[in-house]
PDB file of C-alpha atoms and ligand atoms in Angstrom:
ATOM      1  CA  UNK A  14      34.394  22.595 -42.698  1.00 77.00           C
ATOM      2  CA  UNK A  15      33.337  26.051 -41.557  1.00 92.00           C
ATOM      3  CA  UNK A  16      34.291  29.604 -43.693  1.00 97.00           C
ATOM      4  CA  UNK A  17      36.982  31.567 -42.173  1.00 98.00           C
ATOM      5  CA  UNK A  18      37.335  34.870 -42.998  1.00 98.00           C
ATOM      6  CA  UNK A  19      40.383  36.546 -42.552  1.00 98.00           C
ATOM      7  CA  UNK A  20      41.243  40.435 -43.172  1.00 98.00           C
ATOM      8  CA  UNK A  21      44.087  42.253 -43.260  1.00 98.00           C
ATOM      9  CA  UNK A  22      45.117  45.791 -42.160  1.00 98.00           C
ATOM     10  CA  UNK A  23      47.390  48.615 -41.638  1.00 98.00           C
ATOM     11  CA  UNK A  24      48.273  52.133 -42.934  1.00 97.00           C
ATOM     12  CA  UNK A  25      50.251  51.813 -46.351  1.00 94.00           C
ATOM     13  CA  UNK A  26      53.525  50.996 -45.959  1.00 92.00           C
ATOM     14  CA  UNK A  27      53.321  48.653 -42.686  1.00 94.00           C
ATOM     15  CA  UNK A  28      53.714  45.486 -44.689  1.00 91.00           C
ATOM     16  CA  UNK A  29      50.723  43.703 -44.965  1.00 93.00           C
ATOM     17  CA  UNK A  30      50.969  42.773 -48.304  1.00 90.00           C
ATOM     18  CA  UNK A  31      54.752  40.442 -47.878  1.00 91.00           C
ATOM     19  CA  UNK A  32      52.727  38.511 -45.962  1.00 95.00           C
ATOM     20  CA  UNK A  33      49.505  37.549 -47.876  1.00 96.00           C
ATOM     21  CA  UNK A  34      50.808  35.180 -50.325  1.00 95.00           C
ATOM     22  CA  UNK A  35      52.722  33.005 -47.041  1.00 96.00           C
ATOM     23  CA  UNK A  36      49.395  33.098 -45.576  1.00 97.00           C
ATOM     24  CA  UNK A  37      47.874  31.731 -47.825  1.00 98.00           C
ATOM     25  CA  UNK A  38      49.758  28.785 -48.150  1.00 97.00           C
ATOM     26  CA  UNK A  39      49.693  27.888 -44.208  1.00 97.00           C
ATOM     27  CA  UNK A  40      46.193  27.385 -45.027  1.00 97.00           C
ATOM     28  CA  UNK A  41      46.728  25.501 -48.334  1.00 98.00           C
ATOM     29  CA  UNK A  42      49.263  23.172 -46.831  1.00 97.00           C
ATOM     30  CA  UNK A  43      46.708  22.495 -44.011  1.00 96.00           C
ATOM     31  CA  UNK A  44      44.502  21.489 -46.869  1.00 97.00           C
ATOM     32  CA  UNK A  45      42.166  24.296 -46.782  1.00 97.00           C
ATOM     33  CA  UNK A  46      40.630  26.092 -50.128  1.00 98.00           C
ATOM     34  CA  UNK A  47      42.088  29.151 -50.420  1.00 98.00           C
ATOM     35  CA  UNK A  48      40.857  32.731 -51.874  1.00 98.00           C
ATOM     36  CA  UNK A  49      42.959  35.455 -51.761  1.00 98.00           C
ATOM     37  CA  UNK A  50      41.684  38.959 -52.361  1.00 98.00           C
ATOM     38  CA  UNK A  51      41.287  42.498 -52.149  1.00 98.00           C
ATOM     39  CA  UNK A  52      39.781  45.867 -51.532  1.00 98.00           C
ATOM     40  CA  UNK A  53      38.856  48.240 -53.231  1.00 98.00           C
ATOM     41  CA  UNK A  54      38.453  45.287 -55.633  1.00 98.00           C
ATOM     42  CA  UNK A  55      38.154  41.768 -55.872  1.00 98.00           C
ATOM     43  CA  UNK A  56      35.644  41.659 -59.016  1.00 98.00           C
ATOM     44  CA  UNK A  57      35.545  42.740 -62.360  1.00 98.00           C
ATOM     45  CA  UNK A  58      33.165  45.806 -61.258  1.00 98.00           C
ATOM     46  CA  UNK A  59      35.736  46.136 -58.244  1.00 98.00           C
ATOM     47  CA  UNK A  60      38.862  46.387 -59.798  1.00 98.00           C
ATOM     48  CA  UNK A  61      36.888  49.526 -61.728  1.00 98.00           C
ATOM     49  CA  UNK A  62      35.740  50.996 -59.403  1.00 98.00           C
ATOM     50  CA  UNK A  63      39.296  50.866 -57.641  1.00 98.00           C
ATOM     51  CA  UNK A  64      40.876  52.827 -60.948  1.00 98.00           C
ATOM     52  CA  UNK A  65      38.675  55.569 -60.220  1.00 98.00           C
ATOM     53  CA  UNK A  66      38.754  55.703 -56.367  1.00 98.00           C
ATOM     54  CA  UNK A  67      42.134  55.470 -56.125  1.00 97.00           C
ATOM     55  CA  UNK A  68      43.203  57.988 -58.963  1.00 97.00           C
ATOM     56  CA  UNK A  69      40.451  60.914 -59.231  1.00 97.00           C
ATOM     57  CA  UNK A  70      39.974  63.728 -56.675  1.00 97.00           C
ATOM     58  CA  UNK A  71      36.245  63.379 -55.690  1.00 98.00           C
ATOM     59  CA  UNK A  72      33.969  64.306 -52.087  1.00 98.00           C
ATOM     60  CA  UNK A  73      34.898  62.161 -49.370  1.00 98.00           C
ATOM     61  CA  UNK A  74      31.382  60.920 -49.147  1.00 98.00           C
ATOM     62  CA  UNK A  75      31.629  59.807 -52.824  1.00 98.00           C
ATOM     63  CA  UNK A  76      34.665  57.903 -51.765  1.00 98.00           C
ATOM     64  CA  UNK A  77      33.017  56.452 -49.098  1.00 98.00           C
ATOM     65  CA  UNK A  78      30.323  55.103 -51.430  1.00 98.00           C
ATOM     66  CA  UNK A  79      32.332  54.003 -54.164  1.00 98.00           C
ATOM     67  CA  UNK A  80      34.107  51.638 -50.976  1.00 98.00           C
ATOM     68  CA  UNK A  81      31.070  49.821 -50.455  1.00 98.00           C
ATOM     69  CA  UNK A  82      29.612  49.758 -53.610  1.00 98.00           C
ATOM     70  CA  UNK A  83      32.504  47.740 -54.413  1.00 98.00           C
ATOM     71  CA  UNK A  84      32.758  45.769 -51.085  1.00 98.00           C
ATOM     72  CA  UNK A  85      28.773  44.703 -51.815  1.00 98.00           C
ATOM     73  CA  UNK A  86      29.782  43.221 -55.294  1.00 98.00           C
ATOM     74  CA  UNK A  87      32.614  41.616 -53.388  1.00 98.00           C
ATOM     75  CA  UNK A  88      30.783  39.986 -50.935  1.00 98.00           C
ATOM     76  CA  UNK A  89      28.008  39.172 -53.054  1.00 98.00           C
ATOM     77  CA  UNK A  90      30.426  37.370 -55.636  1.00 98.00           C
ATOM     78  CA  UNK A  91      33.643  36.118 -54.142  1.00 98.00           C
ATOM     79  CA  UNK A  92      33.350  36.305 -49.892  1.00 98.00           C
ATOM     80  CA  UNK A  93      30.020  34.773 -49.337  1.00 98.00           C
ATOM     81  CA  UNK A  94      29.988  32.341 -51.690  1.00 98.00           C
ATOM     82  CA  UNK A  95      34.157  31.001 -50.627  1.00 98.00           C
ATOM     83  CA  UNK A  96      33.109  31.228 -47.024  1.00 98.00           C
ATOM     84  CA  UNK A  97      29.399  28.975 -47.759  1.00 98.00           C
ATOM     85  CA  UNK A  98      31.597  26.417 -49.798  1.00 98.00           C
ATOM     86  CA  UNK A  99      33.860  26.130 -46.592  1.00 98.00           C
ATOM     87  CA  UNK A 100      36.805  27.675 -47.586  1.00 98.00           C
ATOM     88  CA  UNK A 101      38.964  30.309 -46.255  1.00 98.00           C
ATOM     89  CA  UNK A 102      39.184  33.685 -47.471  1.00 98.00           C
ATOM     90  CA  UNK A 103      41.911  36.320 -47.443  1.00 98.00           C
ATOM     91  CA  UNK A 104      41.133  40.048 -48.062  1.00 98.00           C
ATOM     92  CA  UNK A 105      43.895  42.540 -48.445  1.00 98.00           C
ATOM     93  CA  UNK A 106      41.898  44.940 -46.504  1.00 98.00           C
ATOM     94  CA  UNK A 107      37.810  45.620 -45.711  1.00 98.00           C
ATOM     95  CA  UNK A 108      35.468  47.840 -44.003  1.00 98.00           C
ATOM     96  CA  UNK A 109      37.894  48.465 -40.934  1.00 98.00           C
ATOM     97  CA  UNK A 110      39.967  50.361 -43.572  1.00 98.00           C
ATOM     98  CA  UNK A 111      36.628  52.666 -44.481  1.00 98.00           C
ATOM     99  CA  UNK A 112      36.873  53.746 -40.795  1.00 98.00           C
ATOM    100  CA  UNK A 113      40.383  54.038 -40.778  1.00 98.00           C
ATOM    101  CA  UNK A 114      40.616  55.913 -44.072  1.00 98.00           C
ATOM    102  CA  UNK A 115      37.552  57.986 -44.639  1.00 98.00           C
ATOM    103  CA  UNK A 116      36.582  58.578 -41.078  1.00 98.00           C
ATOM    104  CA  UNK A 117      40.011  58.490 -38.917  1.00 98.00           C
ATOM    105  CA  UNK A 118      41.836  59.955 -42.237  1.00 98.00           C
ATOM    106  CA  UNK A 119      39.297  62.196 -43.978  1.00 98.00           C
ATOM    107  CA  UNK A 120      36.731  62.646 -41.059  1.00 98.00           C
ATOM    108  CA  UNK A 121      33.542  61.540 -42.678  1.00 98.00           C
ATOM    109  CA  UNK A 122      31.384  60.803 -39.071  1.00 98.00           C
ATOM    110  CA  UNK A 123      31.083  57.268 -38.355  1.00 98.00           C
ATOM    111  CA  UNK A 124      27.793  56.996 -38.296  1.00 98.00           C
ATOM    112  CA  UNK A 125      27.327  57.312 -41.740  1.00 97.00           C
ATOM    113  CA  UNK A 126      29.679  54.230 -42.126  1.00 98.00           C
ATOM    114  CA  UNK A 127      27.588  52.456 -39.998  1.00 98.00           C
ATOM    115  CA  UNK A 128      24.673  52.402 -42.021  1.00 98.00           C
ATOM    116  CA  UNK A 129      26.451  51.335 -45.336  1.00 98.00           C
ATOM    117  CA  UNK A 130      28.220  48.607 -42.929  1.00 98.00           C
ATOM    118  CA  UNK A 131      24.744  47.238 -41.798  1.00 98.00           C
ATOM    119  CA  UNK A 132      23.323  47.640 -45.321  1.00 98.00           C
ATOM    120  CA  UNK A 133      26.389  45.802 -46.950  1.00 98.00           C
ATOM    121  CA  UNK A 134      27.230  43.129 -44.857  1.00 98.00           C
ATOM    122  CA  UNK A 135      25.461  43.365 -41.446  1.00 92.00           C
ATOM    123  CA  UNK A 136      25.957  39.464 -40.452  1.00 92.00           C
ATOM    124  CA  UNK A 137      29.352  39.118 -41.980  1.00 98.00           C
ATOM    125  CA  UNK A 138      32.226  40.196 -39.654  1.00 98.00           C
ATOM    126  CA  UNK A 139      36.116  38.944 -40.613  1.00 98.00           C
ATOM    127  CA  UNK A 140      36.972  36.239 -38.158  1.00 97.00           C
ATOM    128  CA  UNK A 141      40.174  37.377 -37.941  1.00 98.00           C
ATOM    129  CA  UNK A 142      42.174  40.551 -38.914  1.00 98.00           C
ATOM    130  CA  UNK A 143      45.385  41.208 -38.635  1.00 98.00           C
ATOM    131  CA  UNK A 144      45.962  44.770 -38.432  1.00 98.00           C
ATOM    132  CA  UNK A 145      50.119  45.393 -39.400  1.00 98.00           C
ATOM    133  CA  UNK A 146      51.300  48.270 -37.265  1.00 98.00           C
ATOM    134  CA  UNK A 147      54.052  50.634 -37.920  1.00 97.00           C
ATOM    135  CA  UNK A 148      55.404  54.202 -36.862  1.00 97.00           C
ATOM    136  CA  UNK A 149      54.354  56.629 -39.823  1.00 95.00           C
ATOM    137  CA  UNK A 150      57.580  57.581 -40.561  1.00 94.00           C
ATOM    138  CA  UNK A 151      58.745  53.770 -40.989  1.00 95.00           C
ATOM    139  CA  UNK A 152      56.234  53.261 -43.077  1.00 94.00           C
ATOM    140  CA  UNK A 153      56.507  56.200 -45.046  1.00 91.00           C
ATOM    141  CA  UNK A 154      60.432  55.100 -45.507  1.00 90.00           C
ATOM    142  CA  UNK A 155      59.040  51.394 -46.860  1.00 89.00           C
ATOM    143  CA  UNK A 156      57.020  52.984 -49.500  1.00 85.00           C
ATOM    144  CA  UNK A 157      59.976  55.481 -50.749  1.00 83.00           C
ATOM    145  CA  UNK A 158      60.539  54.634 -54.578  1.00 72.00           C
ATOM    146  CA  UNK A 159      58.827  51.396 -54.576  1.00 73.00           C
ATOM    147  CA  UNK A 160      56.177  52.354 -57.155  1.00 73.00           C
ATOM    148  CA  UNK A 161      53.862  55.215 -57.985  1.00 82.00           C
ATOM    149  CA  UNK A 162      51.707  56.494 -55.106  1.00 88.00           C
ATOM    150  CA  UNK A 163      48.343  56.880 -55.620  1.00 93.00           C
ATOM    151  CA  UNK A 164      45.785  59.633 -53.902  1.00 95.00           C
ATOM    152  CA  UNK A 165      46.050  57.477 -50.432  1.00 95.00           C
ATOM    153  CA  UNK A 166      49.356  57.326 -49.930  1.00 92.00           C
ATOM    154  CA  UNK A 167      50.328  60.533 -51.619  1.00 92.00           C
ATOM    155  CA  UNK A 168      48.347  62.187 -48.300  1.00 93.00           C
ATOM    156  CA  UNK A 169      51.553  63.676 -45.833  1.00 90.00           C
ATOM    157  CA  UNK A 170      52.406  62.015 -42.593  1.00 90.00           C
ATOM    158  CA  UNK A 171      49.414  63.324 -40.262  1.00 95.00           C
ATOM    159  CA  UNK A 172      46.935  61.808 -42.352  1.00 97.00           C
ATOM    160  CA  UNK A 173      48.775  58.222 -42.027  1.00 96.00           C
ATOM    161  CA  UNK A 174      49.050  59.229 -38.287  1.00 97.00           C
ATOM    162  CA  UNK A 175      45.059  59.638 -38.193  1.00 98.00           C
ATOM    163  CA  UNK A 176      44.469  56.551 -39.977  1.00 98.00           C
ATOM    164  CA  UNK A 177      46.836  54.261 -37.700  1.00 98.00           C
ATOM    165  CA  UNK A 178      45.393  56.040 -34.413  1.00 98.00           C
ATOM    166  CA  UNK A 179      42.181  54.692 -36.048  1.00 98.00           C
ATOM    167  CA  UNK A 180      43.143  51.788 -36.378  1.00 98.00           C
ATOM    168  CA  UNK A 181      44.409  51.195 -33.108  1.00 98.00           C
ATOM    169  CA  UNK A 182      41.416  52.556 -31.565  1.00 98.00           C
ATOM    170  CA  UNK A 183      39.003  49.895 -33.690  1.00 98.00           C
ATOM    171  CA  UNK A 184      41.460  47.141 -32.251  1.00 98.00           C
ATOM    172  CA  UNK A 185      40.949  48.189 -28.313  1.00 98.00           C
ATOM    173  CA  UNK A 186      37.199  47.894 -29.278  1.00 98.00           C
ATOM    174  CA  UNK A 187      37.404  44.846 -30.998  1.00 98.00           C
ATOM    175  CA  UNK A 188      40.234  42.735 -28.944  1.00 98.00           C
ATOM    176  CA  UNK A 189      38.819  39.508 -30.169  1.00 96.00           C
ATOM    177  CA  UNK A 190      38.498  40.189 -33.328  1.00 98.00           C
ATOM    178  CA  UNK A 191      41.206  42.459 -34.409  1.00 98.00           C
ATOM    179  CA  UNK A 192      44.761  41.349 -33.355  1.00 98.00           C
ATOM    180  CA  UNK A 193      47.528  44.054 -33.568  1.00 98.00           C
ATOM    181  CA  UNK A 194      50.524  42.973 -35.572  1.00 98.00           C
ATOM    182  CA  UNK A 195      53.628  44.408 -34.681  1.00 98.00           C
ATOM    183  CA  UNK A 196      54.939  45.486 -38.209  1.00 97.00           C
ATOM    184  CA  UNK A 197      58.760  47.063 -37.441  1.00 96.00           C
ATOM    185  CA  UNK A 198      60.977  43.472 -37.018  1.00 96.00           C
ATOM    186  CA  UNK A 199      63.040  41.634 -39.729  1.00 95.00           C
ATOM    187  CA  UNK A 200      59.925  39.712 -41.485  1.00 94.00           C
ATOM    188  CA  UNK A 201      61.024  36.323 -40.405  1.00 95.00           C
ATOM    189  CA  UNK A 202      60.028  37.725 -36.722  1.00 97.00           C
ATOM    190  CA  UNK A 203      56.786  39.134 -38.380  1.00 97.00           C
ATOM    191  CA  UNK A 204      55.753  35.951 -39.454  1.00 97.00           C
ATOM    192  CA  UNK A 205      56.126  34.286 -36.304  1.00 97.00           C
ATOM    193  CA  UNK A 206      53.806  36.590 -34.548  1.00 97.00           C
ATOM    194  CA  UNK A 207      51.059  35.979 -37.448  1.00 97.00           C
ATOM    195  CA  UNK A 208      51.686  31.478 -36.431  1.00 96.00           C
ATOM    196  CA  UNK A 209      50.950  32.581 -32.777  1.00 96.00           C
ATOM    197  CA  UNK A 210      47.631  34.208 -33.476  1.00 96.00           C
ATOM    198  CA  UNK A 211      46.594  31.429 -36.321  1.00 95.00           C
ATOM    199  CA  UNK A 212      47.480  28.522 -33.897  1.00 93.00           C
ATOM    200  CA  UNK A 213      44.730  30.488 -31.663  1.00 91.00           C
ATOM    201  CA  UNK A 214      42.506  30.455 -34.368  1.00 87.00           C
ATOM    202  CA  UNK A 215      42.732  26.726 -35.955  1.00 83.00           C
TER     203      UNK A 215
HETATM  204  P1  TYD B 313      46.412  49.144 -50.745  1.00 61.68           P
HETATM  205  O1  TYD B 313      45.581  48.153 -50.052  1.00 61.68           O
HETATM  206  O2  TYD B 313      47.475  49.798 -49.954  1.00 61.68           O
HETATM  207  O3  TYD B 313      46.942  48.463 -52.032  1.00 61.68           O
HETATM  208  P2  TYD B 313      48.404  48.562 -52.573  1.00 61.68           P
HETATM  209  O4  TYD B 313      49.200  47.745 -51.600  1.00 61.68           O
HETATM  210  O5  TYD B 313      48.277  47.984 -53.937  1.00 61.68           O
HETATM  211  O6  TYD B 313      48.723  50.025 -52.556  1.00 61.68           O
HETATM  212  O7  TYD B 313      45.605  50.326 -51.469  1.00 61.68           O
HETATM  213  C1  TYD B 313      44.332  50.606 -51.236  1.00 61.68           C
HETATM  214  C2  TYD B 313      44.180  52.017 -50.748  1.00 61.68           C
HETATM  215  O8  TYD B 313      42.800  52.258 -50.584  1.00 61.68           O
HETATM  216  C3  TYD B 313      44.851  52.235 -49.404  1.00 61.68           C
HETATM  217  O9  TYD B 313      45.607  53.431 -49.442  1.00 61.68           O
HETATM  218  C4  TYD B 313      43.700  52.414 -48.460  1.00 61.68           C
HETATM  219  C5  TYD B 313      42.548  52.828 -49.316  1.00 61.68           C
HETATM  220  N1  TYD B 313      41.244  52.332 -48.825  1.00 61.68           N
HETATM  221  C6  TYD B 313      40.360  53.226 -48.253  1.00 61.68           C
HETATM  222  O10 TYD B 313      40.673  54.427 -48.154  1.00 61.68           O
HETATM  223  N2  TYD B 313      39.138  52.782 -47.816  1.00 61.68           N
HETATM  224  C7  TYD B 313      38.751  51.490 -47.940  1.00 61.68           C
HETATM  225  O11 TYD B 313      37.625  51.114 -47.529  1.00 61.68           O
HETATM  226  C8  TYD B 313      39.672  50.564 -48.530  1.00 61.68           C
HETATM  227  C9  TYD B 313      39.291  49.125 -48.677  1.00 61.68           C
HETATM  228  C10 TYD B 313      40.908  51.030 -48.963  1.00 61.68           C
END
């Protein structure tokens, strides 16, 4: 069996993460391996390195780095290796959400992305991603009072509007690969969209 590598996206707030855990087990119960995981993190240097990036004020660029320095141990440790033993792995987010975040949110140019992209993991693109969209102020109305916000998510509304246009405007470059999830119906309806695109897929 071939690696599948599947990656999942959206500003915070559109609901990405209810579904990760279902997904997961669509593959299982097709009797695939499974590896669910995360960025920033995803290894013991990861999660670290997600502490500090996601709590301290520091330079963009510094963000930026600290992003792929932990997306190199992660593909290095957990994605190549799941994906070479055939399995199927699940990332709560990747290098689609450096662009979205650092360049569409902070405006670090994308060139400079580029290179750590190509130096990181230039022959590994996601095979799928599903990128959960949602109106800002939906969004922003999901993530009231759940749980403390950290430095992302504590940015005000036109940030999370820079970061979804983005988004967006990585999807109409990469129809193929990046399939827009409509994230504002009742869950149940959610899902079904996410079976339409993975019947594509499998
Ligand atoms: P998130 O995935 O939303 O996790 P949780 O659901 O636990 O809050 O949090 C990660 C944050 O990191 C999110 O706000 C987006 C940000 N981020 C970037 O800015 N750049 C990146 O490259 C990645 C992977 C995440």
């Amino acid at each position: 069996m071939t690696g599948l590598f599947i990656t999942l996206e959206g500003i915070d707030g559109a609901g990405k993460s209810s579904h990760l855990d279902w997904l997961a087990q669509w593959f299982r119960a097709r009797g695939r391996a499974v590896t669910l995981t995360r960025e920033p993190g995803g290894t013991p240097v990861g999660e670290r390195l997600r502490e500090l990036v996601l709590h301290e004020a520091m330079h963009v660029e510094t963000e930026a780095l600290i992003m792929f320095a932990a997306r190199r141990e992660h593909v290095e440790r957990v994605i190549r290796p799941a994906l070479d033993a055939g399995g199927v792995v699940i990332s709560d987010r990747f290098t689609d959400a450096s662009f979205a975040y650092q360049c569409g949110g902070r405006g670090l140019a994308e060139e400079r992305l580029e290179v750590l992209e190509r130096w990181v993991h230039g022959d590994l693109q996601p095979d799928l991603t599903l990128l959960f969209d949602l109106s800002t102020q939906a969004a922003t109305a999901r993530r009231a009072g759940v749980r403390v916000a950290d430095r992302f998510e504590q940015e005000p509304d036109d940030f999370q509007a820079r970061v979804r246009a983005a988004y967006l405007r990585r999807a109409a470059r990469y129809p193929q690969r990046i399939r827009v999830v409509d994230g504002a119906p009742a869950l149940r309806e959610v899902r079904a969209q996410i079976e339409r695109l993975l019947a594509e897929l499998v």
